[in-house]
Backbone as CSV, one residue per row, in Angstrom:
resi,resn,N_x,N_y,N_z,CA_x,CA_y,CA_z,C_x,C_y,C_z
1,MET,0.845,-1.186,0.000,0.000,0.000,0.000,0.887,1.245,0.000
2,ALA,0.585,2.177,-0.847,1.366,3.411,-0.965,1.056,4.353,0.193
3,ALA,2.074,5.087,0.615,1.896,6.051,1.705,1.024,7.218,1.236
4,LEU,0.264,7.738,2.159,-0.612,8.868,1.855,0.225,10.106,1.567
5,LYS,-0.003,10.716,0.434,0.713,11.935,0.041,-0.043,13.136,0.605
6,ILE,0.662,14.035,1.227,0.074,15.224,1.830,0.197,16.399,0.862
7,ASN,-0.909,17.044,0.577,-0.888,18.271,-0.212,-0.769,19.425,0.778
8,ARG,0.395,19.992,0.893,0.621,21.023,1.907,-0.226,22.269,1.691
9,ASN,-0.636,22.535,0.466,-1.483,23.702,0.197,-2.888,23.538,0.752
10,ILE,-3.267,22.312,1.048,-4.559,22.048,1.676,-4.369,21.717,3.155
11,ALA,-3.369,20.887,3.454,-3.165,20.411,4.827,-2.819,21.539,5.800
12,TYR,-1.946,22.437,5.415,-1.571,23.526,6.320,-2.751,24.435,6.649
13,PRO,-3.474,24.934,5.660,-4.617,25.794,5.998,-5.674,25.078,6.843
14,LEU,-5.928,23.799,6.555,-6.909,23.061,7.362,-6.436,22.899,8.809
15,THR,-5.167,22.591,8.977,-4.616,22.450,10.323,-4.650,23.786,11.054
16,TYR,-4.253,24.832,10.383,-4.258,26.168,10.985,-5.684,26.574,11.366
17,PHE,-6.630,26.309,10.488,-8.038,26.609,10.759,-8.524,25.827,11.978
18,TYR,-8.178,24.544,12.066,-8.558,23.708,13.210,-8.015,24.292,14.519
19,VAL,-6.744,24.645,14.527,-6.108,25.145,15.752,-6.692,26.497,16.160
20,ILE,-6.824,27.425,15.246,-7.352,28.746,15.580,-8.812,28.641,16.016
21,THR,-9.615,27.871,15.288,-11.025,27.710,15.629,-11.170,27.035,16.996
22,GLY,-10.400,25.983,17.215,-10.444,25.296,18.513,-10.064,26.220,19.650
23,TYR,-9.035,27.019,19.455,-8.611,27.958,20.496,-9.708,28.980,20.787
24,LEU,-10.283,29.541,19.752,-11.322,30.561,19.961,-12.569,29.974,20.607
25,ILE,-12.934,28.753,20.243,-14.112,28.116,20.846,-13.850,27.781,22.310
26,THR,-12.709,27.152,22.604,-12.431,26.767,23.984,-12.171,27.984,24.871
27,ASN,-11.859,29.100,24.267,-11.651,30.331,25.029,-12.966,30.839,25.618
28,HIS,-14.091,30.420,25.048,-15.386,30.928,25.484,-16.309,29.869,26.078
29,TYR,-15.980,28.594,25.931,-16.848,27.529,26.422,-16.057,26.543,27.259
30,SER,-16.608,26.200,28.424,-15.968,25.212,29.275,-17.042,24.527,30.111
31,VAL,-16.677,23.420,30.735,-17.630,22.686,31.561,-17.576,23.134,33.010
32,ASN,-16.570,23.892,33.394,-16.403,24.369,34.770,-16.195,25.873,34.785
33,MET,-16.352,26.457,35.959,-16.062,27.883,36.124,-14.543,28.079,36.072
34,PRO,-14.089,29.140,35.427,-12.638,29.386,35.381,-12.046,29.600,36.776
35,GLN,-10.881,29.045,36.996,-10.153,29.194,38.252,-9.182,30.365,38.117
36,MET,-9.216,31.261,39.100,-8.305,32.402,39.084,-6.905,31.933,39.469
37,LEU,-5.934,32.205,38.634,-4.546,31.881,38.933,-3.951,33.005,39.777
38,ASN,-3.118,32.638,40.717,-2.473,33.633,41.566,-1.251,34.214,40.882
39,LEU,-0.980,35.465,41.170,0.243,36.090,40.673,1.431,35.536,41.448
40,THR,2.483,35.197,40.739,3.693,34.689,41.383,4.635,35.865,41.679
41,PHE,5.712,35.569,42.369,6.713,36.587,42.669,7.232,37.218,41.369
42,ILE,7.497,36.390,40.389,7.999,36.902,39.102,6.966,37.808,38.455
43,ASP,5.694,37.407,38.508,4.629,38.240,37.937,4.579,39.606,38.601
44,LEU,4.728,39.616,39.907,4.658,40.874,40.648,5.864,41.770,40.380
45,GLN,7.001,41.178,40.023,8.226,41.944,39.787,8.412,42.362,38.328
46,THR,7.584,41.814,37.446,7.719,42.108,36.022,6.732,43.199,35.624
47,PRO,7.222,44.291,35.079,6.294,45.360,34.691,5.451,44.944,33.484
48,PHE,4.238,45.459,33.421,3.372,45.210,32.279,3.591,46.331,31.268
49,LEU,3.988,45.964,30.069,4.219,46.929,29.002,3.230,46.629,27.881
50,GLU,2.303,47.534,27.650,1.233,47.281,26.679,1.759,46.941,25.288
51,TRP,2.814,47.582,24.865,3.308,47.352,23.506,3.800,45.928,23.297
52,THR,4.070,45.174,24.374,4.560,43.803,24.215,3.468,42.853,23.731
53,GLY,2.241,43.331,23.616,1.176,42.527,23.031,1.539,42.080,21.630
54,TRP,2.332,42.884,20.934,2.765,42.528,19.588,3.613,41.255,19.600
55,ILE,4.389,41.062,20.646,5.207,39.850,20.758,4.300,38.638,20.928
56,TYR,3.298,38.752,21.767,2.361,37.657,22.002,1.637,37.258,20.715
57,ILE,1.265,38.216,19.928,0.488,37.951,18.716,1.282,37.134,17.696
58,THR,2.600,37.101,17.808,3.387,36.300,16.864,3.050,34.816,16.949
59,VAL,2.430,34.383,18.051,2.037,32.983,18.186,1.092,32.569,17.058
60,TYR,0.393,33.514,16.469,-0.515,33.208,15.370,0.207,33.134,14.024
61,PHE,1.371,33.740,13.921,2.066,33.820,12.643,3.244,32.855,12.510
62,ILE,3.834,32.443,13.602,4.976,31.523,13.560,4.619,30.216,12.840
63,PRO,3.442,29.614,13.110,3.108,28.389,12.362,3.027,28.618,10.851
64,LEU,2.644,29.815,10.452,2.588,30.103,9.015,3.988,30.124,8.417
65,LEU,4.956,30.617,9.173,6.346,30.592,8.695,6.844,29.161,8.571
66,ALA,6.506,28.343,9.557,6.911,26.941,9.498,6.297,26.279,8.269
67,ALA,5.050,26.587,7.986,4.386,26.011,6.820,5.088,26.419,5.531
68,TYR,5.636,27.589,5.513,6.326,28.072,4.316,7.690,27.400,4.147
69,PHE,8.425,27.243,5.247,9.797,26.765,5.159,9.947,25.248,5.186
70,VAL,8.985,24.540,5.766,9.087,23.082,5.830,8.527,22.499,4.540
71,THR,9.362,21.809,3.785,8.933,21.295,2.482,9.106,19.784,2.344
72,LYS,9.891,19.181,3.186,10.130,17.740,3.115,8.875,16.991,3.580
73,GLU,8.433,16.007,2.804,7.180,15.281,3.052,7.082,14.731,4.476
74,SER,8.125,14.075,4.956,8.073,13.492,6.308,7.999,14.581,7.375
75,ASP,8.664,15.699,7.136,8.607,16.809,8.099,7.234,17.468,8.104
76,ILE,6.603,17.548,6.942,5.258,18.122,6.861,4.291,17.273,7.677
77,LYS,4.342,15.954,7.479,3.466,15.049,8.226,3.721,15.162,9.730
78,ALA,4.977,15.187,10.113,5.321,15.272,11.536,4.834,16.586,12.140
79,MET,5.048,17.673,11.422,4.652,18.974,11.943,3.131,19.070,12.089
80,ILE,2.406,18.629,11.087,0.949,18.690,11.153,0.427,17.793,12.265
81,THR,1.000,16.609,12.404,0.582,15.694,13.467,0.859,16.288,14.838
82,CYS,2.065,16.780,15.055,2.434,17.347,16.353,1.587,18.566,16.701
83,TYR,1.392,19.418,15.752,0.611,20.640,15.968,-0.839,20.296,16.284
84,SER,-1.408,19.347,15.567,-2.797,18.954,15.786,-2.989,18.224,17.114
85,VAL,-2.096,17.285,17.417,-2.216,16.518,18.661,-1.993,17.413,19.878
86,SER,-0.945,18.236,19.848,-0.689,19.105,21.009,-1.828,20.103,21.203
87,SER,-2.381,20.621,20.126,-3.512,21.546,20.236,-4.737,20.835,20.779
88,SER,-4.989,19.621,20.333,-6.144,18.864,20.823,-6.043,18.605,22.321
89,ILE,-4.850,18.274,22.791,-4.639,18.076,24.227,-4.914,19.378,24.983
90,CYS,-4.428,20.478,24.449,-4.677,21.786,25.080,-6.170,22.098,25.111
91,PHE,-6.892,21.805,24.032,-8.329,22.083,23.999,-9.055,21.316,25.098
92,ILE,-8.681,20.066,25.310,-9.309,19.264,26.364,-9.049,19.892,27.723
93,ILE,-7.826,20.302,27.962,-7.488,20.943,29.236,-8.221,22.269,29.376
94,PHE,-8.271,23.069,28.319,-8.975,24.359,28.367,-10.444,24.166,28.728
95,ILE,-11.064,23.120,28.196,-12.478,22.875,28.459,-12.695,22.335,29.871
96,LEU,-11.845,21.398,30.300,-12.029,20.774,31.609,-11.523,21.628,32.772
97,TYR,-10.472,22.389,32.562,-9.903,23.198,33.644,-9.571,24.601,33.129
98,PRO,-10.610,25.386,32.926,-10.362,26.755,32.446,-9.748,27.614,33.555
99,THR,-8.915,28.526,33.157,-8.296,29.436,34.118,-8.450,30.876,33.634
100,THR,-8.288,31.759,34.565,-8.257,33.185,34.248,-7.118,33.789,35.051
101,TYR,-6.750,34.979,34.698,-5.569,35.592,35.287,-5.866,37.056,35.554
102,PRO,-5.402,37.598,36.681,-5.627,39.025,36.921,-4.990,39.847,35.803
103,ARG,-5.768,40.678,35.214,-5.263,41.492,34.101,-5.135,42.949,34.524
104,PRO,-4.078,43.602,34.099,-3.906,45.008,34.462,-4.902,45.892,33.707
105,VAL,-5.138,47.033,34.263,-5.992,48.009,33.602,-5.196,48.617,32.451
106,LEU,-5.805,48.633,31.279,-5.130,49.192,30.113,-5.405,50.684,30.010
107,SER,-4.499,51.368,29.366,-4.736,52.775,29.105,-5.860,52.880,28.089
108,GLU,-6.112,54.049,27.597,-7.205,54.189,26.645,-6.988,53.279,25.436
109,PRO,-8.086,52.754,24.859,-7.971,51.804,23.751,-7.191,52.374,22.558
110,SER,-6.361,51.527,22.010,-5.620,51.875,20.796,-5.448,50.603,19.981
111,PHE,-4.832,50.717,18.833,-4.617,49.546,17.996,-3.756,48.501,18.697
112,ILE,-2.866,48.950,19.557,-1.960,48.039,20.262,-2.689,47.218,21.330
113,ASN,-3.673,47.779,21.994,-4.323,47.058,23.084,-5.802,46.799,22.834
114,ILE,-6.170,46.460,21.623,-7.558,46.135,21.291,-7.955,44.900,22.083
115,PRO,-9.076,44.953,22.832,-9.498,43.743,23.563,-9.897,42.646,22.581
116,LEU,-9.386,41.442,22.799,-9.657,40.322,21.893,-10.813,39.462,22.369
117,GLN,-11.456,39.827,23.447,-12.558,39.006,23.964,-13.845,39.753,23.948
């Protein structure tokens, strides 16, 4: 039996869609009330800088870079499998044990600190 050939032009967008959709859905639906996480010593000593939101947002774009640069068939399969499985595990945890975190008060709304919820 021949190995399944992956069309990366279809597989990457479908995987990306699955991960983003799963994250957005689990961000709003859970089976339990969210548990408030406590601030740690490091959290209390680290200043909150609003502009660093741009660094966080790269989490949405890094997988797209990987999709562009990874071209070897076995690496494509491995990357899609790992990304899908790890995301699925996270979705289960997000649904079963949702958490929330004390958030600082933001200055007046701007493009940098648009609320995502």
